[in-house]
Amino acid sequence: MDPLVQRELKRVEPTVPFRASKHHRHHTWARTFHSRPELYIQPESEEEIHKIVTLARKCRRKLVTVGCGHSPSDLTCTSSWMVNLDKYNGIVSINPHSRVVVMQSGIRLYELGRELKKYSLAMPNLGSINHQSIAGAIGTGTHGSSLRHGLLSQSVLGLKIMLSNGRIVSCSAEQNQDLFRAALVSLGALGIITEVTFQAVPAFKIEWQQILVPMESIIADWEKDLWTKSEFTRVWWMPYMKSAVKWRADKTDKPLRSPKLSWMSGRLGYHVYHILLYMAQYVPRLLPMIERFVITVQYGNADGKDNTGNSGVSDGHTGLLMNCLYSQFVNEWAIPLEKGPEAIRRLGAWLNGDQTAAQIPFDPSGLYVHAPIEVRVSDTSSTTPRPYLDNTVPDGPTLYLNATLYRPYNLDPPCHERYYEAFEWLMKQLGGRPHWAKNFYGVSSEDTQAMYPEMSEWLRVRDEVDPEGMFLGDWHRRYLLPDTESKAMLPLEEREVRRVKARGGGVEWVGEMIGGALSPQNSEESFDLMHGVEAEKSVLLDFGEEEE
């Protein structure tokens, strides 16, 4: 361990544990990115988190907070200190009457669902998975698929955040609202969320049904009741078959009922599909045939008599989930719901080789992609206050298009750069904004400045609460910070210095600290005096009732 860190460990809260490992290799869930943090730290208490922040400040280190690493981008990569809150995952309190739940921020959504079930409570909505921590799900704008619900953060009543100066600040719609709006989609760049106050709902079951239909029937019902007939609706679009799986669910009191499962849904089908995708790495033109084979085995033909669909009754905290199957790139954008038919027709035409009808200025010749393309919705138009970096449509319903590409056996598909270049071009033309936790490539900080009118407010809050850049990394600078010479690198900011091919697939990310380490010759007293000035800069907001 660095001698400076060893020295400060003896001085800073010596009775408080510092649970750090020097040999951790971090990777995203999809193994798209890997990094080797100098230290991997797993605190178990608020006091331990405070010690980490204090040591990082004194030792001039950047901090990255990570949960399950489900975002396939390099957002969570660091060569500095990585903080994982998996062991800071308790329920602080549950009021069964008001259904208000207070929890430590590291709790995973599946753990939260399990705890809420004991009190006959549930989260009102979920995304496709429940492996994320509550703080990670909030901080990246996670959503489900329902016009009766917005982002998961819509149910957050309040947050506590530990800032870079070690102070814990409470924020909500009524208290420190600017900080609250910034923290609801924080992207890990403000501080460490330590506590979440959440509005739960009565536990529920859902009765769901899914059926394969022609894509034209989806388009025909778009303006009718496609998205409003049921509380939860999502669509998986197969572009080569020109069909889609339509999934709908509503709350019910019926007894639990398991669905019918084909062999394709089991372990054998998992490996068969994986091998087929691997073969298509070398013969991409197989992908339309693979799509037809896999979907027909599972669902039948969209126009055939054997297409009876499937249905079941599930607990709400599990029935809204789906199996992500394999390592994957995910490139999801939010556009106005009314632009969905145009987006689907143009993208479908391009994927089937009709560049003229698609009006997309990229050649689709020889390009084949994976299915399905996921189609989901939300409506945040009534959300108050809105997160500054909410990527949804502010004045109407939002459509999400998710162009997923599998990475069979951790191999990048040959089509992904050209596909995503064309996909992002179309999404931008239709007024889209990317999901922060996904893979997007053709987006610059200049683009995001134009996409988000309140970006300047988020940046203002970020600069006030973290003036030295303890929580700022290369990803944030690349996509969020204004591209101007006047925006100098901050003292604790980390920058990417290189990427190399990782063993087993993916990319090894390497960063370095700009400011370097605090000189051992500097006295602790002079550093603390200097930091006192910086700490004052980080509390320019009217923070009201801070808690130590």
PDB file of C-alpha atoms in Angstrom, residues 75-306:
ATOM      1  CA  LEU A  75     -18.607   4.809 -16.315  1.00  0.00           C
ATOM      2  CA  THR A  76     -17.445   2.752 -13.316  1.00  0.00           C
ATOM      3  CA  CYS A  77     -13.852   2.162 -14.417  1.00  0.00           C
ATOM      4  CA  THR A  78     -11.018   3.557 -12.319  1.00  0.00           C
ATOM      5  CA  SER A  79      -7.381   3.028 -11.442  1.00  0.00           C
ATOM      6  CA  SER A  80      -7.913   4.933  -8.198  1.00  0.00           C
ATOM      7  CA  TRP A  81     -10.192   3.873  -5.317  1.00  0.00           C
ATOM      8  CA  MET A  82     -13.396   1.924  -5.902  1.00  0.00           C
ATOM      9  CA  VAL A  83     -16.131   1.821  -3.248  1.00  0.00           C
ATOM     10  CA  ASN A  84     -18.641  -1.026  -3.278  1.00  0.00           C
ATOM     11  CA  LEU A  85     -21.622  -0.760  -0.908  1.00  0.00           C
ATOM     12  CA  ASP A  86     -22.848  -4.371  -1.089  1.00  0.00           C
ATOM     13  CA  LYS A  87     -22.233  -4.706   2.667  1.00  0.00           C
ATOM     14  CA  TYR A  88     -23.963  -1.415   3.418  1.00  0.00           C
ATOM     15  CA  ASN A  89     -27.339  -2.807   2.500  1.00  0.00           C
ATOM     16  CA  GLY A  90     -29.675  -2.751   5.480  1.00  0.00           C
ATOM     17  CA  ILE A  91     -33.220  -1.551   5.988  1.00  0.00           C
ATOM     18  CA  VAL A  92     -33.186   1.407   8.396  1.00  0.00           C
ATOM     19  CA  SER A  93     -36.943   1.598   8.948  1.00  0.00           C
ATOM     20  CA  ILE A  94     -40.279   0.575   7.439  1.00  0.00           C
ATOM     21  CA  ASN A  95     -43.548   2.273   8.268  1.00  0.00           C
ATOM     22  CA  PRO A  96     -46.229  -0.254   7.274  1.00  0.00           C
ATOM     23  CA  HIS A  97     -48.966   2.383   7.469  1.00  0.00           C
ATOM     24  CA  SER A  98     -47.435   5.149   5.329  1.00  0.00           C
ATOM     25  CA  ARG A  99     -45.406   2.532   3.377  1.00  0.00           C
ATOM     26  CA  VAL A 100     -42.338   4.779   3.622  1.00  0.00           C
ATOM     27  CA  VAL A 101     -39.111   2.779   3.649  1.00  0.00           C
ATOM     28  CA  VAL A 102     -35.672   4.077   4.622  1.00  0.00           C
ATOM     29  CA  MET A 103     -32.738   1.986   3.463  1.00  0.00           C
ATOM     30  CA  GLN A 104     -28.971   2.019   3.176  1.00  0.00           C
ATOM     31  CA  SER A 105     -27.945   2.801  -0.372  1.00  0.00           C
ATOM     32  CA  GLY A 106     -26.081  -0.398  -1.187  1.00  0.00           C
ATOM     33  CA  ILE A 107     -29.105  -2.675  -0.977  1.00  0.00           C
ATOM     34  CA  ARG A 108     -29.740  -4.525  -4.239  1.00  0.00           C
ATOM     35  CA  LEU A 109     -33.220  -4.342  -5.707  1.00  0.00           C
ATOM     36  CA  TYR A 110     -33.794  -8.075  -5.264  1.00  0.00           C
ATOM     37  CA  GLU A 111     -32.837  -7.745  -1.592  1.00  0.00           C
ATOM     38  CA  LEU A 112     -35.167  -4.796  -1.236  1.00  0.00           C
ATOM     39  CA  GLY A 113     -38.010  -6.739  -2.862  1.00  0.00           C
ATOM     40  CA  ARG A 114     -37.441  -9.624  -0.466  1.00  0.00           C
ATOM     41  CA  GLU A 115     -37.503  -7.322   2.573  1.00  0.00           C
ATOM     42  CA  LEU A 116     -40.570  -5.423   1.397  1.00  0.00           C
ATOM     43  CA  LYS A 117     -42.465  -8.680   0.846  1.00  0.00           C
ATOM     44  CA  LYS A 118     -42.196  -9.412   4.584  1.00  0.00           C
ATOM     45  CA  TYR A 119     -44.388  -6.351   5.166  1.00  0.00           C
ATOM     46  CA  SER A 120     -46.710  -7.030   2.186  1.00  0.00           C
ATOM     47  CA  LEU A 121     -45.089  -4.141   0.303  1.00  0.00           C
ATOM     48  CA  ALA A 122     -43.365  -3.770  -3.077  1.00  0.00           C
ATOM     49  CA  MET A 123     -41.707  -1.326  -5.403  1.00  0.00           C
ATOM     50  CA  PRO A 124     -44.330   0.126  -7.772  1.00  0.00           C
ATOM     51  CA  ASN A 125     -42.307  -0.609 -10.903  1.00  0.00           C
ATOM     52  CA  LEU A 126     -39.102  -2.326 -12.005  1.00  0.00           C
ATOM     53  CA  GLY A 127     -36.790  -2.374 -14.986  1.00  0.00           C
ATOM     54  CA  SER A 128     -35.722  -5.547 -16.740  1.00  0.00           C
ATOM     55  CA  ILE A 129     -33.396  -6.704 -13.935  1.00  0.00           C
ATOM     56  CA  ASN A 130     -33.191  -6.381 -10.156  1.00  0.00           C
ATOM     57  CA  HIS A 131     -29.459  -6.840  -9.568  1.00  0.00           C
ATOM     58  CA  GLN A 132     -28.679  -3.125  -9.331  1.00  0.00           C
ATOM     59  CA  SER A 133     -28.218  -1.340  -6.032  1.00  0.00           C
ATOM     60  CA  ILE A 134     -30.941   1.163  -5.217  1.00  0.00           C
ATOM     61  CA  ALA A 135     -28.442   4.018  -5.522  1.00  0.00           C
ATOM     62  CA  GLY A 136     -27.208   2.794  -8.907  1.00  0.00           C
ATOM     63  CA  ALA A 137     -30.727   2.349 -10.257  1.00  0.00           C
ATOM     64  CA  ILE A 138     -31.649   5.873  -9.168  1.00  0.00           C
ATOM     65  CA  GLY A 139     -28.405   7.477 -10.297  1.00  0.00           C
ATOM     66  CA  THR A 140     -28.607   6.244 -13.901  1.00  0.00           C
ATOM     67  CA  GLY A 141     -32.285   6.895 -14.663  1.00  0.00           C
ATOM     68  CA  THR A 142     -33.542   3.292 -14.572  1.00  0.00           C
ATOM     69  CA  HIS A 143     -37.107   2.792 -15.813  1.00  0.00           C
ATOM     70  CA  GLY A 144     -39.649   0.070 -16.517  1.00  0.00           C
ATOM     71  CA  SER A 145     -42.302  -0.019 -19.230  1.00  0.00           C
ATOM     72  CA  SER A 146     -45.597   1.604 -18.336  1.00  0.00           C
ATOM     73  CA  LEU A 147     -47.351   4.849 -19.148  1.00  0.00           C
ATOM     74  CA  ARG A 148     -48.643   4.843 -15.569  1.00  0.00           C
ATOM     75  CA  HIS A 149     -45.123   5.072 -14.171  1.00  0.00           C
ATOM     76  CA  GLY A 150     -42.032   7.175 -14.702  1.00  0.00           C
ATOM     77  CA  LEU A 151     -38.440   6.538 -13.657  1.00  0.00           C
ATOM     78  CA  LEU A 152     -37.775   4.409 -10.585  1.00  0.00           C
ATOM     79  CA  SER A 153     -36.587   7.606  -8.890  1.00  0.00           C
ATOM     80  CA  GLN A 154     -40.165   8.911  -9.048  1.00  0.00           C
ATOM     81  CA  SER A 155     -40.769   6.993  -5.797  1.00  0.00           C
ATOM     82  CA  VAL A 156     -37.777   8.520  -3.991  1.00  0.00           C
ATOM     83  CA  LEU A 157     -38.847  10.890  -1.225  1.00  0.00           C
ATOM     84  CA  GLY A 158     -35.423  11.855   0.061  1.00  0.00           C
ATOM     85  CA  LEU A 159     -31.703  11.146  -0.065  1.00  0.00           C
ATOM     86  CA  LYS A 160     -28.695  11.513   2.170  1.00  0.00           C
ATOM     87  CA  ILE A 161     -25.413  12.137   0.397  1.00  0.00           C
ATOM     88  CA  MET A 162     -21.873  12.211   1.751  1.00  0.00           C
ATOM     89  CA  LEU A 163     -19.982  14.979  -0.012  1.00  0.00           C
ATOM     90  CA  SER A 164     -16.269  15.201  -0.697  1.00  0.00           C
ATOM     91  CA  ASN A 165     -15.756  17.268   2.469  1.00  0.00           C
ATOM     92  CA  GLY A 166     -17.158  14.429   4.587  1.00  0.00           C
ATOM     93  CA  ARG A 167     -20.453  16.100   5.414  1.00  0.00           C
ATOM     94  CA  ILE A 168     -23.739  14.242   5.049  1.00  0.00           C
ATOM     95  CA  VAL A 169     -26.469  16.343   3.490  1.00  0.00           C
ATOM     96  CA  SER A 170     -30.180  15.549   3.320  1.00  0.00           C
ATOM     97  CA  CYS A 171     -32.151  16.537   0.246  1.00  0.00           C
ATOM     98  CA  SER A 172     -35.701  16.132  -0.998  1.00  0.00           C
ATOM     99  CA  ALA A 173     -38.375  17.998  -2.931  1.00  0.00           C
ATOM    100  CA  GLU A 174     -38.760  20.286   0.091  1.00  0.00           C
ATOM    101  CA  GLN A 175     -35.152  20.511   1.314  1.00  0.00           C
ATOM    102  CA  ASN A 176     -32.125  21.348  -0.846  1.00  0.00           C
ATOM    103  CA  GLN A 177     -34.211  20.795  -3.969  1.00  0.00           C
ATOM    104  CA  ASP A 178     -31.394  21.710  -6.375  1.00  0.00           C
ATOM    105  CA  LEU A 179     -29.201  19.006  -4.895  1.00  0.00           C
ATOM    106  CA  PHE A 180     -32.125  16.567  -4.950  1.00  0.00           C
ATOM    107  CA  ARG A 181     -32.789  17.212  -8.638  1.00  0.00           C
ATOM    108  CA  ALA A 182     -29.102  16.738  -9.427  1.00  0.00           C
ATOM    109  CA  ALA A 183     -28.803  13.582  -7.321  1.00  0.00           C
ATOM    110  CA  LEU A 184     -31.856  11.819  -8.793  1.00  0.00           C
ATOM    111  CA  VAL A 185     -29.685  11.199 -11.859  1.00  0.00           C
ATOM    112  CA  SER A 186     -26.255  11.800 -10.362  1.00  0.00           C
ATOM    113  CA  LEU A 187     -24.132   9.416 -12.468  1.00  0.00           C
ATOM    114  CA  GLY A 188     -21.951   9.012  -9.390  1.00  0.00           C
ATOM    115  CA  ALA A 189     -20.464  12.489  -9.814  1.00  0.00           C
ATOM    116  CA  LEU A 190     -21.808  14.334  -6.747  1.00  0.00           C
ATOM    117  CA  GLY A 191     -20.847  12.221  -3.763  1.00  0.00           C
ATOM    118  CA  ILE A 192     -21.798   8.914  -2.152  1.00  0.00           C
ATOM    119  CA  ILE A 193     -25.524   8.408  -1.630  1.00  0.00           C
ATOM    120  CA  THR A 194     -25.751   6.799   1.802  1.00  0.00           C
ATOM    121  CA  GLU A 195     -29.473   6.592   2.486  1.00  0.00           C
ATOM    122  CA  VAL A 196     -32.655   6.472   0.411  1.00  0.00           C
ATOM    123  CA  THR A 197     -36.196   7.205   1.583  1.00  0.00           C
ATOM    124  CA  PHE A 198     -38.648   5.468  -0.716  1.00  0.00           C
ATOM    125  CA  GLN A 199     -42.417   5.313  -1.152  1.00  0.00           C
ATOM    126  CA  ALA A 200     -43.437   1.670  -1.456  1.00  0.00           C
ATOM    127  CA  VAL A 201     -46.858   0.335  -2.474  1.00  0.00           C
ATOM    128  CA  PRO A 202     -48.945  -2.661  -1.372  1.00  0.00           C
ATOM    129  CA  ALA A 203     -47.522  -5.936  -2.651  1.00  0.00           C
ATOM    130  CA  PHE A 204     -49.174  -7.121  -5.844  1.00  0.00           C
ATOM    131  CA  LYS A 205     -49.308  -9.926  -8.346  1.00  0.00           C
ATOM    132  CA  ILE A 206     -49.529  -9.516 -12.087  1.00  0.00           C
ATOM    133  CA  GLU A 207     -51.306 -11.588 -14.680  1.00  0.00           C
ATOM    134  CA  TRP A 208     -49.338 -11.360 -17.886  1.00  0.00           C
ATOM    135  CA  GLN A 209     -49.688 -12.627 -21.409  1.00  0.00           C
ATOM    136  CA  GLN A 210     -47.447 -12.482 -24.432  1.00  0.00           C
ATOM    137  CA  ILE A 211     -48.041 -13.332 -28.071  1.00  0.00           C
ATOM    138  CA  LEU A 212     -46.186 -13.067 -31.354  1.00  0.00           C
ATOM    139  CA  VAL A 213     -47.908 -10.701 -33.797  1.00  0.00           C
ATOM    140  CA  PRO A 214     -47.038  -9.018 -37.110  1.00  0.00           C
ATOM    141  CA  MET A 215     -45.197  -5.757 -36.532  1.00  0.00           C
ATOM    142  CA  GLU A 216     -47.762  -3.942 -38.645  1.00  0.00           C
ATOM    143  CA  SER A 217     -50.427  -4.792 -36.065  1.00  0.00           C
ATOM    144  CA  ILE A 218     -48.262  -3.106 -33.433  1.00  0.00           C
ATOM    145  CA  ILE A 219     -48.061  -0.005 -35.593  1.00  0.00           C
ATOM    146  CA  ALA A 220     -51.807  -0.121 -36.318  1.00  0.00           C
ATOM    147  CA  ASP A 221     -52.607  -0.188 -32.582  1.00  0.00           C
ATOM    148  CA  TRP A 222     -49.995   2.426 -31.669  1.00  0.00           C
ATOM    149  CA  GLU A 223     -52.425   5.338 -31.422  1.00  0.00           C
ATOM    150  CA  LYS A 224     -55.253   3.155 -30.096  1.00  0.00           C
ATOM    151  CA  ASP A 225     -54.742   1.157 -26.920  1.00  0.00           C
ATOM    152  CA  LEU A 226     -51.379  -0.558 -27.424  1.00  0.00           C
ATOM    153  CA  TRP A 227     -49.764   1.290 -24.522  1.00  0.00           C
ATOM    154  CA  THR A 228     -52.828   2.081 -22.419  1.00  0.00           C
ATOM    155  CA  LYS A 229     -54.913  -1.095 -22.307  1.00  0.00           C
ATOM    156  CA  SER A 230     -52.750  -2.625 -19.565  1.00  0.00           C
ATOM    157  CA  GLU A 231     -50.698  -1.117 -16.763  1.00  0.00           C
ATOM    158  CA  PHE A 232     -47.470  -2.704 -18.002  1.00  0.00           C
ATOM    159  CA  THR A 233     -46.658  -3.199 -21.701  1.00  0.00           C
ATOM    160  CA  ARG A 234     -43.500  -3.909 -23.638  1.00  0.00           C
ATOM    161  CA  VAL A 235     -42.672  -5.107 -27.117  1.00  0.00           C
ATOM    162  CA  TRP A 236     -39.765  -7.126 -28.489  1.00  0.00           C
ATOM    163  CA  TRP A 237     -39.353  -6.410 -32.176  1.00  0.00           C
ATOM    164  CA  MET A 238     -37.877  -8.938 -34.628  1.00  0.00           C
ATOM    165  CA  PRO A 239     -36.817  -6.806 -37.618  1.00  0.00           C
ATOM    166  CA  TYR A 240     -36.160  -9.608 -40.107  1.00  0.00           C
ATOM    167  CA  MET A 241     -39.364 -11.508 -39.354  1.00  0.00           C
ATOM    168  CA  LYS A 242     -41.251  -8.180 -39.327  1.00  0.00           C
ATOM    169  CA  SER A 243     -43.013  -9.393 -36.187  1.00  0.00           C
ATOM    170  CA  ALA A 244     -42.989  -8.662 -32.482  1.00  0.00           C
ATOM    171  CA  VAL A 245     -43.712 -10.249 -29.123  1.00  0.00           C
ATOM    172  CA  LYS A 246     -46.324  -8.146 -27.336  1.00  0.00           C
ATOM    173  CA  TRP A 247     -46.225  -8.511 -23.542  1.00  0.00           C
ATOM    174  CA  ARG A 248     -48.924  -7.073 -21.305  1.00  0.00           C
ATOM    175  CA  ALA A 249     -49.583  -7.320 -17.572  1.00  0.00           C
ATOM    176  CA  ASP A 250     -52.109  -6.078 -15.048  1.00  0.00           C
ATOM    177  CA  LYS A 251     -52.435  -6.455 -11.308  1.00  0.00           C
ATOM    178  CA  THR A 252     -54.564  -9.360 -10.157  1.00  0.00           C
ATOM    179  CA  ASP A 253     -55.707 -11.319  -7.112  1.00  0.00           C
ATOM    180  CA  LYS A 254     -55.598 -14.629  -8.971  1.00  0.00           C
ATOM    181  CA  PRO A 255     -53.369 -17.421  -7.598  1.00  0.00           C
ATOM    182  CA  LEU A 256     -49.825 -17.745  -8.909  1.00  0.00           C
ATOM    183  CA  ARG A 257     -49.602 -19.729 -12.143  1.00  0.00           C
ATOM    184  CA  SER A 258     -46.411 -20.736 -13.932  1.00  0.00           C
ATOM    185  CA  PRO A 259     -46.219 -20.274 -17.711  1.00  0.00           C
ATOM    186  CA  LYS A 260     -45.624 -22.979 -20.278  1.00  0.00           C
ATOM    187  CA  LEU A 261     -41.968 -23.210 -21.205  1.00  0.00           C
ATOM    188  CA  SER A 262     -40.448 -24.563 -24.405  1.00  0.00           C
ATOM    189  CA  TRP A 263     -37.102 -26.308 -24.429  1.00  0.00           C
ATOM    190  CA  MET A 264     -35.681 -23.109 -25.893  1.00  0.00           C
ATOM    191  CA  SER A 265     -36.354 -21.382 -22.575  1.00  0.00           C
ATOM    192  CA  GLY A 266     -34.260 -23.889 -20.606  1.00  0.00           C
ATOM    193  CA  ARG A 267     -30.603 -24.682 -20.218  1.00  0.00           C
ATOM    194  CA  LEU A 268     -30.364 -26.549 -23.521  1.00  0.00           C
ATOM    195  CA  GLY A 269     -31.955 -23.680 -25.429  1.00  0.00           C
ATOM    196  CA  TYR A 270     -29.626 -21.212 -23.718  1.00  0.00           C
ATOM    197  CA  HIS A 271     -26.547 -22.997 -25.008  1.00  0.00           C
ATOM    198  CA  VAL A 272     -28.005 -23.749 -28.470  1.00  0.00           C
ATOM    199  CA  TYR A 273     -28.791 -20.064 -28.995  1.00  0.00           C
ATOM    200  CA  HIS A 274     -25.381 -19.050 -27.685  1.00  0.00           C
ATOM    201  CA  ILE A 275     -23.611 -21.371 -30.125  1.00  0.00           C
ATOM    202  CA  LEU A 276     -25.741 -20.114 -33.016  1.00  0.00           C
ATOM    203  CA  LEU A 277     -24.823 -16.513 -32.188  1.00  0.00           C
ATOM    204  CA  TYR A 278     -21.169 -17.527 -32.035  1.00  0.00           C
ATOM    205  CA  MET A 279     -21.412 -19.080 -35.507  1.00  0.00           C
ATOM    206  CA  ALA A 280     -22.922 -15.837 -36.800  1.00  0.00           C
ATOM    207  CA  GLN A 281     -19.805 -13.986 -35.673  1.00  0.00           C
ATOM    208  CA  TYR A 282     -18.127 -15.551 -38.689  1.00  0.00           C
ATOM    209  CA  VAL A 283     -21.153 -15.900 -40.978  1.00  0.00           C
ATOM    210  CA  PRO A 284     -23.333 -12.853 -40.137  1.00  0.00           C
ATOM    211  CA  ARG A 285     -25.904 -13.595 -42.852  1.00  0.00           C
ATOM    212  CA  LEU A 286     -27.105 -16.466 -40.654  1.00  0.00           C
ATOM    213  CA  LEU A 287     -28.692 -14.010 -38.207  1.00  0.00           C
ATOM    214  CA  PRO A 288     -32.083 -13.608 -39.947  1.00  0.00           C
ATOM    215  CA  MET A 289     -32.419 -17.420 -40.037  1.00  0.00           C
ATOM    216  CA  ILE A 290     -31.358 -17.704 -36.399  1.00  0.00           C
ATOM    217  CA  GLU A 291     -33.944 -15.080 -35.453  1.00  0.00           C
ATOM    218  CA  ARG A 292     -36.689 -17.001 -37.225  1.00  0.00           C
ATOM    219  CA  PHE A 293     -35.650 -20.356 -35.753  1.00  0.00           C
ATOM    220  CA  VAL A 294     -35.411 -19.175 -32.132  1.00  0.00           C
ATOM    221  CA  ILE A 295     -38.621 -17.127 -32.182  1.00  0.00           C
ATOM    222  CA  THR A 296     -40.649 -19.782 -34.015  1.00  0.00           C
ATOM    223  CA  VAL A 297     -39.593 -22.476 -31.533  1.00  0.00           C
ATOM    224  CA  GLN A 298     -40.604 -20.274 -28.602  1.00  0.00           C
ATOM    225  CA  TYR A 299     -43.691 -18.512 -29.954  1.00  0.00           C
ATOM    226  CA  GLY A 300     -44.830 -20.144 -33.198  1.00  0.00           C
ATOM    227  CA  ASN A 301     -45.577 -18.112 -36.325  1.00  0.00           C
ATOM    228  CA  ALA A 302     -47.030 -14.624 -36.099  1.00  0.00           C
ATOM    229  CA  ASP A 303     -49.815 -15.535 -38.542  1.00  0.00           C
ATOM    230  CA  GLY A 304     -50.066 -19.247 -37.762  1.00  0.00           C
ATOM    231  CA  LYS A 305     -52.654 -21.284 -35.859  1.00  0.00           C
ATOM    232  CA  ASP A 306     -49.953 -22.627 -33.544  1.00  0.00           C
TER     233      ASP A 306
END
